PDB file of C-alpha atoms and ligand atoms in Angstrom:
ATOM      1  CA  MET A   7      44.879  18.858  27.944  1.00 86.00           C
ATOM      2  CA  ALA A   8      45.198  18.236  23.776  1.00 89.00           C
ATOM      3  CA  MET A   9      44.988  14.733  22.780  1.00 96.00           C
ATOM      4  CA  ILE A  10      45.324  12.247  19.884  1.00 97.00           C
ATOM      5  CA  HIS A  11      42.665   9.575  19.548  1.00 97.00           C
ATOM      6  CA  LEU A  12      43.166   6.640  17.338  1.00 97.00           C
ATOM      7  CA  VAL A  13      39.691   5.662  15.626  1.00 97.00           C
ATOM      8  CA  GLU A  14      38.824   2.989  13.119  1.00 97.00           C
ATOM      9  CA  THR A  15      36.092   4.375  10.925  1.00 97.00           C
ATOM     10  CA  ASP A  16      35.495   6.621   7.728  1.00 98.00           C
ATOM     11  CA  ILE A  17      37.403   9.996   7.983  1.00 98.00           C
ATOM     12  CA  THR A  18      34.619  11.122   6.157  1.00 98.00           C
ATOM     13  CA  THR A  19      31.962  10.674   9.106  1.00 98.00           C
ATOM     14  CA  MET A  20      34.212  12.347  11.078  1.00 98.00           C
ATOM     15  CA  ARG A  21      32.233  15.231  13.883  1.00 98.00           C
ATOM     16  CA  VAL A  22      35.024  17.323  13.382  1.00 98.00           C
ATOM     17  CA  ASP A  23      35.616  20.886  13.000  1.00 98.00           C
ATOM     18  CA  ALA A  24      38.295  19.813   9.564  1.00 99.00           C
ATOM     19  CA  ILE A  25      39.313  15.813   8.565  1.00 99.00           C
ATOM     20  CA  VAL A  26      42.546  16.300   6.536  1.00 99.00           C
ATOM     21  CA  ASN A  27      42.963  14.943   3.238  1.00 99.00           C
ATOM     22  CA  ALA A  28      45.434  13.035   1.820  1.00 99.00           C
ATOM     23  CA  ALA A  29      45.380  14.605  -1.886  1.00 98.00           C
ATOM     24  CA  ASN A  30      48.098  15.066  -4.387  1.00 98.00           C
ATOM     25  CA  GLU A  31      49.972  18.211  -5.894  1.00 98.00           C
ATOM     26  CA  THR A  32      47.311  18.700  -8.550  1.00 98.00           C
ATOM     27  CA  LEU A  33      44.284  19.302  -5.980  1.00 98.00           C
ATOM     28  CA  LEU A  34      42.139  17.692  -8.761  1.00 98.00           C
ATOM     29  CA  GLY A  35      40.962  14.327  -6.378  1.00 96.00           C
ATOM     30  CA  GLY A  36      41.997  10.799  -7.073  1.00 96.00           C
ATOM     31  CA  GLY A  37      40.956   7.009  -5.282  1.00 98.00           C
ATOM     32  CA  GLY A  38      41.686   6.197  -1.716  1.00 98.00           C
ATOM     33  CA  VAL A  39      40.564   8.659   1.208  1.00 98.00           C
ATOM     34  CA  ASP A  40      40.778  11.859  -1.697  1.00 98.00           C
ATOM     35  CA  GLY A  41      38.070  10.144  -4.042  1.00 98.00           C
ATOM     36  CA  ALA A  42      35.383   9.570  -0.729  1.00 98.00           C
ATOM     37  CA  ILE A  43      36.281  12.682   0.771  1.00 98.00           C
ATOM     38  CA  HIS A  44      35.198  14.094  -2.814  1.00 98.00           C
ATOM     39  CA  ARG A  45      32.797  12.249  -3.090  1.00 98.00           C
ATOM     40  CA  ALA A  46      31.373  12.867   0.197  1.00 98.00           C
ATOM     41  CA  ALA A  47      31.472  16.605  -0.506  1.00 98.00           C
ATOM     42  CA  GLY A  48      29.580  16.776  -3.410  1.00 98.00           C
ATOM     43  CA  PRO A  49      31.364  18.878  -6.222  1.00 98.00           C
ATOM     44  CA  GLU A  50      31.596  22.301  -5.319  1.00 98.00           C
ATOM     45  CA  LEU A  51      35.172  20.911  -3.168  1.00 98.00           C
ATOM     46  CA  LEU A  52      36.770  20.214  -6.918  1.00 98.00           C
ATOM     47  CA  ALA A  53      35.938  23.499  -7.466  1.00 98.00           C
ATOM     48  CA  GLU A  54      37.632  25.297  -4.461  1.00 98.00           C
ATOM     49  CA  CYS A  55      40.490  22.713  -5.260  1.00 98.00           C
ATOM     50  CA  ARG A  56      40.548  23.754  -8.833  1.00 98.00           C
ATOM     51  CA  ALA A  57      40.543  27.399  -7.831  1.00 98.00           C
ATOM     52  CA  ILE A  58      43.421  27.123  -5.911  1.00 98.00           C
ATOM     53  CA  GLY A  59      46.070  25.792  -7.958  1.00 97.00           C
ATOM     54  CA  GLY A  60      47.368  23.311  -6.767  1.00 98.00           C
ATOM     55  CA  CYS A  61      49.175  22.709  -3.763  1.00 98.00           C
ATOM     56  CA  THR A  62      53.676  21.258  -2.951  1.00 98.00           C
ATOM     57  CA  THR A  63      54.363  18.200  -1.571  1.00 98.00           C
ATOM     58  CA  GLY A  64      54.711  18.628   2.077  1.00 98.00           C
ATOM     59  CA  GLN A  65      52.302  20.882   2.312  1.00 98.00           C
ATOM     60  CA  ALA A  66      48.443  21.802   3.254  1.00 98.00           C
ATOM     61  CA  VAL A  67      46.186  24.086   1.894  1.00 98.00           C
ATOM     62  CA  LEU A  68      42.524  24.753   3.153  1.00 98.00           C
ATOM     63  CA  THR A  69      38.523  24.281   1.883  1.00 98.00           C
ATOM     64  CA  LYS A  70      35.096  24.715   2.933  1.00 98.00           C
ATOM     65  CA  GLY A  71      33.348  21.012   3.835  1.00 98.00           C
ATOM     66  CA  TYR A  72      30.081  21.601   2.417  1.00 98.00           C
ATOM     67  CA  ASN A  73      27.776  18.210   2.560  1.00 98.00           C
ATOM     68  CA  LEU A  74      30.645  16.480   4.728  1.00 98.00           C
ATOM     69  CA  PRO A  75      29.945  17.185   9.061  1.00 98.00           C
ATOM     70  CA  ALA A  76      33.500  18.496   9.082  1.00 98.00           C
ATOM     71  CA  ARG A  77      33.716  22.611   8.469  1.00 98.00           C
ATOM     72  CA  PHE A  78      37.216  22.117   7.230  1.00 98.00           C
ATOM     73  CA  VAL A  79      39.013  20.032   4.217  1.00 99.00           C
ATOM     74  CA  LEU A  80      42.628  20.260   5.235  1.00 99.00           C
ATOM     75  CA  HIS A  81      43.797  19.355   1.896  1.00 99.00           C
ATOM     76  CA  ALA A  82      47.512  17.826   2.631  1.00 99.00           C
ATOM     77  CA  VAL A  83      50.249  16.340  -0.134  1.00 98.00           C
ATOM     78  CA  GLY A  84      52.383  13.491   1.164  1.00 98.00           C
ATOM     79  CA  PRO A  85      55.756  11.961  -0.487  1.00 98.00           C
ATOM     80  CA  VAL A  86      55.635   9.195  -2.686  1.00 98.00           C
ATOM     81  CA  TRP A  87      57.483   6.412  -1.420  1.00 98.00           C
ATOM     82  CA  ARG A  88      61.443   6.096  -3.151  1.00 98.00           C
ATOM     83  CA  GLY A  89      63.015   4.554  -1.049  1.00 97.00           C
ATOM     84  CA  GLY A  90      63.820   6.479   1.778  1.00 97.00           C
ATOM     85  CA  ASN A  91      66.703   8.991   0.900  1.00 97.00           C
ATOM     86  CA  GLN A  92      64.545  11.366  -1.500  1.00 98.00           C
ATOM     87  CA  ASN A  93      63.685  13.713   1.559  1.00 98.00           C
ATOM     88  CA  GLU A  94      60.598  11.505   2.748  1.00 98.00           C
ATOM     89  CA  PRO A  95      60.038  11.438   6.195  1.00 98.00           C
ATOM     90  CA  ALA A  96      61.207  15.497   6.986  1.00 98.00           C
ATOM     91  CA  LEU A  97      57.880  15.976   3.798  1.00 98.00           C
ATOM     92  CA  LEU A  98      55.587  13.710   6.175  1.00 98.00           C
ATOM     93  CA  ALA A  99      56.347  15.654   8.618  1.00 98.00           C
ATOM     94  CA  SER A 100      56.181  18.550   7.270  1.00 98.00           C
ATOM     95  CA  CYS A 101      52.338  17.693   5.824  1.00 98.00           C
ATOM     96  CA  TYR A 102      51.357  17.094   9.544  1.00 98.00           C
ATOM     97  CA  ARG A 103      52.837  20.346  10.871  1.00 98.00           C
ATOM     98  CA  ARG A 104      51.494  22.783   8.041  1.00 98.00           C
ATOM     99  CA  CYS A 105      47.437  21.594   8.773  1.00 98.00           C
ATOM    100  CA  LEU A 106      48.225  21.847  12.512  1.00 98.00           C
ATOM    101  CA  GLU A 107      49.414  24.992  11.599  1.00 98.00           C
ATOM    102  CA  LEU A 108      46.009  25.977   9.664  1.00 98.00           C
ATOM    103  CA  ALA A 109      44.218  24.695  12.279  1.00 98.00           C
ATOM    104  CA  ILE A 110      45.110  26.717  15.013  1.00 98.00           C
ATOM    105  CA  GLN A 111      44.427  29.956  12.411  1.00 98.00           C
ATOM    106  CA  HIS A 112      41.348  28.917  11.587  1.00 98.00           C
ATOM    107  CA  ASP A 113      40.310  28.185  15.226  1.00 98.00           C
ATOM    108  CA  ILE A 114      39.666  24.429  14.492  1.00 98.00           C
ATOM    109  CA  GLN A 115      39.837  22.535  18.676  1.00 98.00           C
ATOM    110  CA  SER A 116      39.453  19.071  16.652  1.00 98.00           C
ATOM    111  CA  MET A 117      40.489  17.119  13.294  1.00 98.00           C
ATOM    112  CA  ALA A 118      40.962  14.608  11.851  1.00 99.00           C
ATOM    113  CA  PHE A 119      43.573  12.865   9.937  1.00 99.00           C
ATOM    114  CA  PRO A 120      44.253   9.963   7.767  1.00 98.00           C
ATOM    115  CA  ALA A 121      47.431   7.645   7.061  1.00 98.00           C
ATOM    116  CA  ILE A 122      48.935  10.340   4.894  1.00 98.00           C
ATOM    117  CA  SER A 123      51.217   8.420   2.413  1.00 98.00           C
ATOM    118  CA  CYS A 124      50.154   5.136   3.670  1.00 98.00           C
ATOM    119  CA  GLY A 125      48.074   3.865   0.558  1.00 98.00           C
ATOM    120  CA  ALA A 126      49.201   4.489  -3.118  1.00 98.00           C
ATOM    121  CA  TYR A 127      52.213   6.532  -2.020  1.00 98.00           C
ATOM    122  CA  GLY A 128      53.772   3.033  -0.573  1.00 98.00           C
ATOM    123  CA  PHE A 129      55.777   4.790   2.214  1.00 98.00           C
ATOM    124  CA  PRO A 130      56.485   2.218   4.753  1.00 98.00           C
ATOM    125  CA  LEU A 131      52.944   1.812   7.382  1.00 98.00           C
ATOM    126  CA  ASP A 132      55.670   1.928  10.697  1.00 98.00           C
ATOM    127  CA  GLU A 133      58.198   4.646   9.971  1.00 98.00           C
ATOM    128  CA  ALA A 134      54.983   6.728   8.844  1.00 98.00           C
ATOM    129  CA  ALA A 135      53.199   5.889  11.472  1.00 98.00           C
ATOM    130  CA  ASP A 136      56.333   7.065  14.064  1.00 98.00           C
ATOM    131  CA  ILE A 137      56.675  10.428  12.613  1.00 98.00           C
ATOM    132  CA  ALA A 138      53.024  11.262  12.240  1.00 98.00           C
ATOM    133  CA  VAL A 139      52.740  10.431  16.268  1.00 98.00           C
ATOM    134  CA  ASP A 140      56.307  12.371  16.695  1.00 98.00           C
ATOM    135  CA  THR A 141      54.988  15.538  15.191  1.00 98.00           C
ATOM    136  CA  ILE A 142      51.508  15.106  15.816  1.00 98.00           C
ATOM    137  CA  GLN A 143      53.192  15.468  19.414  1.00 97.00           C
ATOM    138  CA  SER A 144      56.035  17.590  19.555  1.00 97.00           C
ATOM    139  CA  PHE A 145      53.118  19.987  18.591  1.00 98.00           C
ATOM    140  CA  LEU A 146      50.023  19.779  20.824  1.00 98.00           C
ATOM    141  CA  ASN A 147      53.532  19.604  23.710  1.00 97.00           C
ATOM    142  CA  ARG A 148      54.215  23.381  22.318  1.00 97.00           C
ATOM    143  CA  THR A 149      51.036  25.097  21.143  1.00 97.00           C
ATOM    144  CA  GLY A 150      48.586  23.188  23.673  1.00 97.00           C
ATOM    145  CA  LYS A 151      46.129  22.962  20.876  1.00 97.00           C
ATOM    146  CA  PRO A 152      43.838  21.780  18.920  1.00 98.00           C
ATOM    147  CA  LYS A 153      42.209  20.284  21.302  1.00 98.00           C
ATOM    148  CA  ASP A 154      41.507  16.664  20.021  1.00 98.00           C
ATOM    149  CA  VAL A 155      43.663  15.320  17.851  1.00 98.00           C
ATOM    150  CA  TYR A 156      42.029  11.813  16.098  1.00 98.00           C
ATOM    151  CA  ILE A 157      43.684   9.372  13.657  1.00 98.00           C
ATOM    152  CA  VAL A 158      41.840   7.342  11.461  1.00 98.00           C
ATOM    153  CA  CYS A 159      42.728   4.146  10.091  1.00 97.00           C
ATOM    154  CA  PHE A 160      40.604   2.792   7.561  1.00 97.00           C
ATOM    155  CA  GLN A 161      42.100  -1.143   8.116  1.00 95.00           C
ATOM    156  CA  SER A 162      43.117  -2.677  11.470  1.00 95.00           C
ATOM    157  CA  ARG A 163      47.026  -3.178  10.788  1.00 96.00           C
ATOM    158  CA  VAL A 164      47.342   0.542  10.007  1.00 97.00           C
ATOM    159  CA  LYS A 165      45.581   1.173  13.567  1.00 97.00           C
ATOM    160  CA  PHE A 166      47.948  -1.440  15.183  1.00 97.00           C
ATOM    161  CA  ALA A 167      51.029   0.668  13.808  1.00 98.00           C
ATOM    162  CA  PHE A 168      49.080   3.753  15.275  1.00 98.00           C
ATOM    163  CA  ALA A 169      48.495   1.929  18.632  1.00 97.00           C
ATOM    164  CA  GLN A 170      52.566   0.387  18.858  1.00 97.00           C
ATOM    165  CA  ALA A 171      53.955   4.529  17.054  1.00 98.00           C
ATOM    166  CA  ILE A 172      51.332   5.694  20.641  1.00 96.00           C
ATOM    167  CA  ARG A 173      53.122   3.024  23.355  1.00 94.00           C
ATOM    168  CA  GLY A 174      56.096   4.388  22.011  1.00 89.00           C
ATOM    169  CA  LEU A 175      56.216   7.760  22.663  1.00 84.00           C
ATOM    170  CA  GLU A 176      54.846   7.127  26.537  1.00 80.00           C
ATOM    171  CA  GLU A 177      58.139   4.341  26.089  1.00 77.00           C
TER     172      GLU A 177
HETATM  173  N1  AR6 B1024      38.548   6.794   5.434  1.00 74.54           N
HETATM  174  C1  AR6 B1024      39.489   6.886   6.067  1.00 74.54           C
HETATM  175  N2  AR6 B1024      40.657   6.235   5.834  1.00 74.54           N
HETATM  176  C2  AR6 B1024      40.655   5.757   4.433  1.00 74.54           C
HETATM  177  C3  AR6 B1024      39.804   6.124   3.333  1.00 74.54           C
HETATM  178  C4  AR6 B1024      38.565   6.924   3.904  1.00 74.54           C
HETATM  179  N3  AR6 B1024      37.662   6.478   3.966  1.00 74.54           N
HETATM  180  N4  AR6 B1024      39.996   5.113   1.946  1.00 74.54           N
HETATM  181  C5  AR6 B1024      41.098   5.292   2.844  1.00 74.54           C
HETATM  182  N5  AR6 B1024      41.980   5.786   3.590  1.00 74.54           N
HETATM  183  P1  AR6 B1024      45.242   6.712   0.520  1.00 74.54           P
HETATM  184  P2  AR6 B1024      47.773   8.146   0.247  1.00 74.54           P
HETATM  185  C6  AR6 B1024      43.637   5.580   4.239  1.00 74.54           C
HETATM  186  O1  AR6 B1024      46.742   6.020  -1.293  1.00 74.54           O
HETATM  187  O2  AR6 B1024      48.909   7.040  -0.230  1.00 74.54           O
HETATM  188  C7  AR6 B1024      44.747   9.784  -4.166  1.00 74.54           C
HETATM  189  O3  AR6 B1024      44.817   8.966  -5.183  1.00 74.54           O
HETATM  190  C8  AR6 B1024      44.010   4.050   3.723  1.00 74.54           C
HETATM  191  O4  AR6 B1024      43.930   2.845   3.551  1.00 74.54           O
HETATM  192  O5  AR6 B1024      44.424   7.378  -0.022  1.00 74.54           O
HETATM  193  O6  AR6 B1024      48.212   9.859   0.261  1.00 74.54           O
HETATM  194  C9  AR6 B1024      45.217  11.258  -3.981  1.00 74.54           C
HETATM  195  O7  AR6 B1024      44.950  11.770  -4.845  1.00 74.54           O
HETATM  196  C10 AR6 B1024      45.883   4.042   3.497  1.00 74.54           C
HETATM  197  O8  AR6 B1024      46.068   3.614   4.956  1.00 74.54           O
HETATM  198  O9  AR6 B1024      46.974   8.021   0.351  1.00 74.54           O
HETATM  199  C11 AR6 B1024      47.082  10.622  -4.507  1.00 74.54           C
HETATM  200  O10 AR6 B1024      46.986  11.189  -5.576  1.00 74.54           O
HETATM  201  C12 AR6 B1024      45.727   5.814   3.989  1.00 74.54           C
HETATM  202  O11 AR6 B1024      44.027   6.046   3.423  1.00 74.54           O
HETATM  203  C13 AR6 B1024      47.492   9.673  -4.024  1.00 74.54           C
HETATM  204  O12 AR6 B1024      45.890   8.899  -3.675  1.00 74.54           O
HETATM  205  C14 AR6 B1024      45.788   6.885   2.423  1.00 74.54           C
HETATM  206  O13 AR6 B1024      46.066   5.939   1.066  1.00 74.54           O
HETATM  207  C15 AR6 B1024      47.778   9.653  -2.184  1.00 74.54           C
HETATM  208  O14 AR6 B1024      48.373   8.642  -2.092  1.00 74.54           O
END
């Protein structure tokens, strides 16, 4: 059975088929989890991203993982929170879904998501957690794949919010 797992660690250490990056539309790197992934993967990752030429909000693209333990990186561009009336919830759901679709296309069995848009992009944590968990769980219910989906939280308050969201599904 396909499952969601919640872990608190640095996503760059995850030994999974693919990790997801919370990127921006340029795909040229930045701070937060994006900076950490580019540092750990090495300069070839930036070269591949530059060749792709960008990605619109709500979408995702796949690259190799280079020096990471993960074979692939899925670069998802989450929405910047602008108060909630700019389609932010649908765009956030869309980037989770696109990553899952790409994972299936590339036969990825295990993958790890960070809390997309929950850092620099300022999405309210509880709402982002509900959207992420709902979107992932409905996809797993529908397709039965990928087998293991990790949500990687870097701070305990993020893990708490996602744990609440998972509990909400079970009620
Ligand atoms: N492993 C797992 N999670 C992490 C890590 C890590 N190594 N580092 C940070 N986080 P953010 P966003 C968490 O700001 O809000 C970048 O500059 C972090 O605590 O990385 O989507 C991009 O280039 C937070 O919970 O991504 C974009 O310009 C979550 O990852 C912009 O920031 C997301 O925080 C994207 O902003």
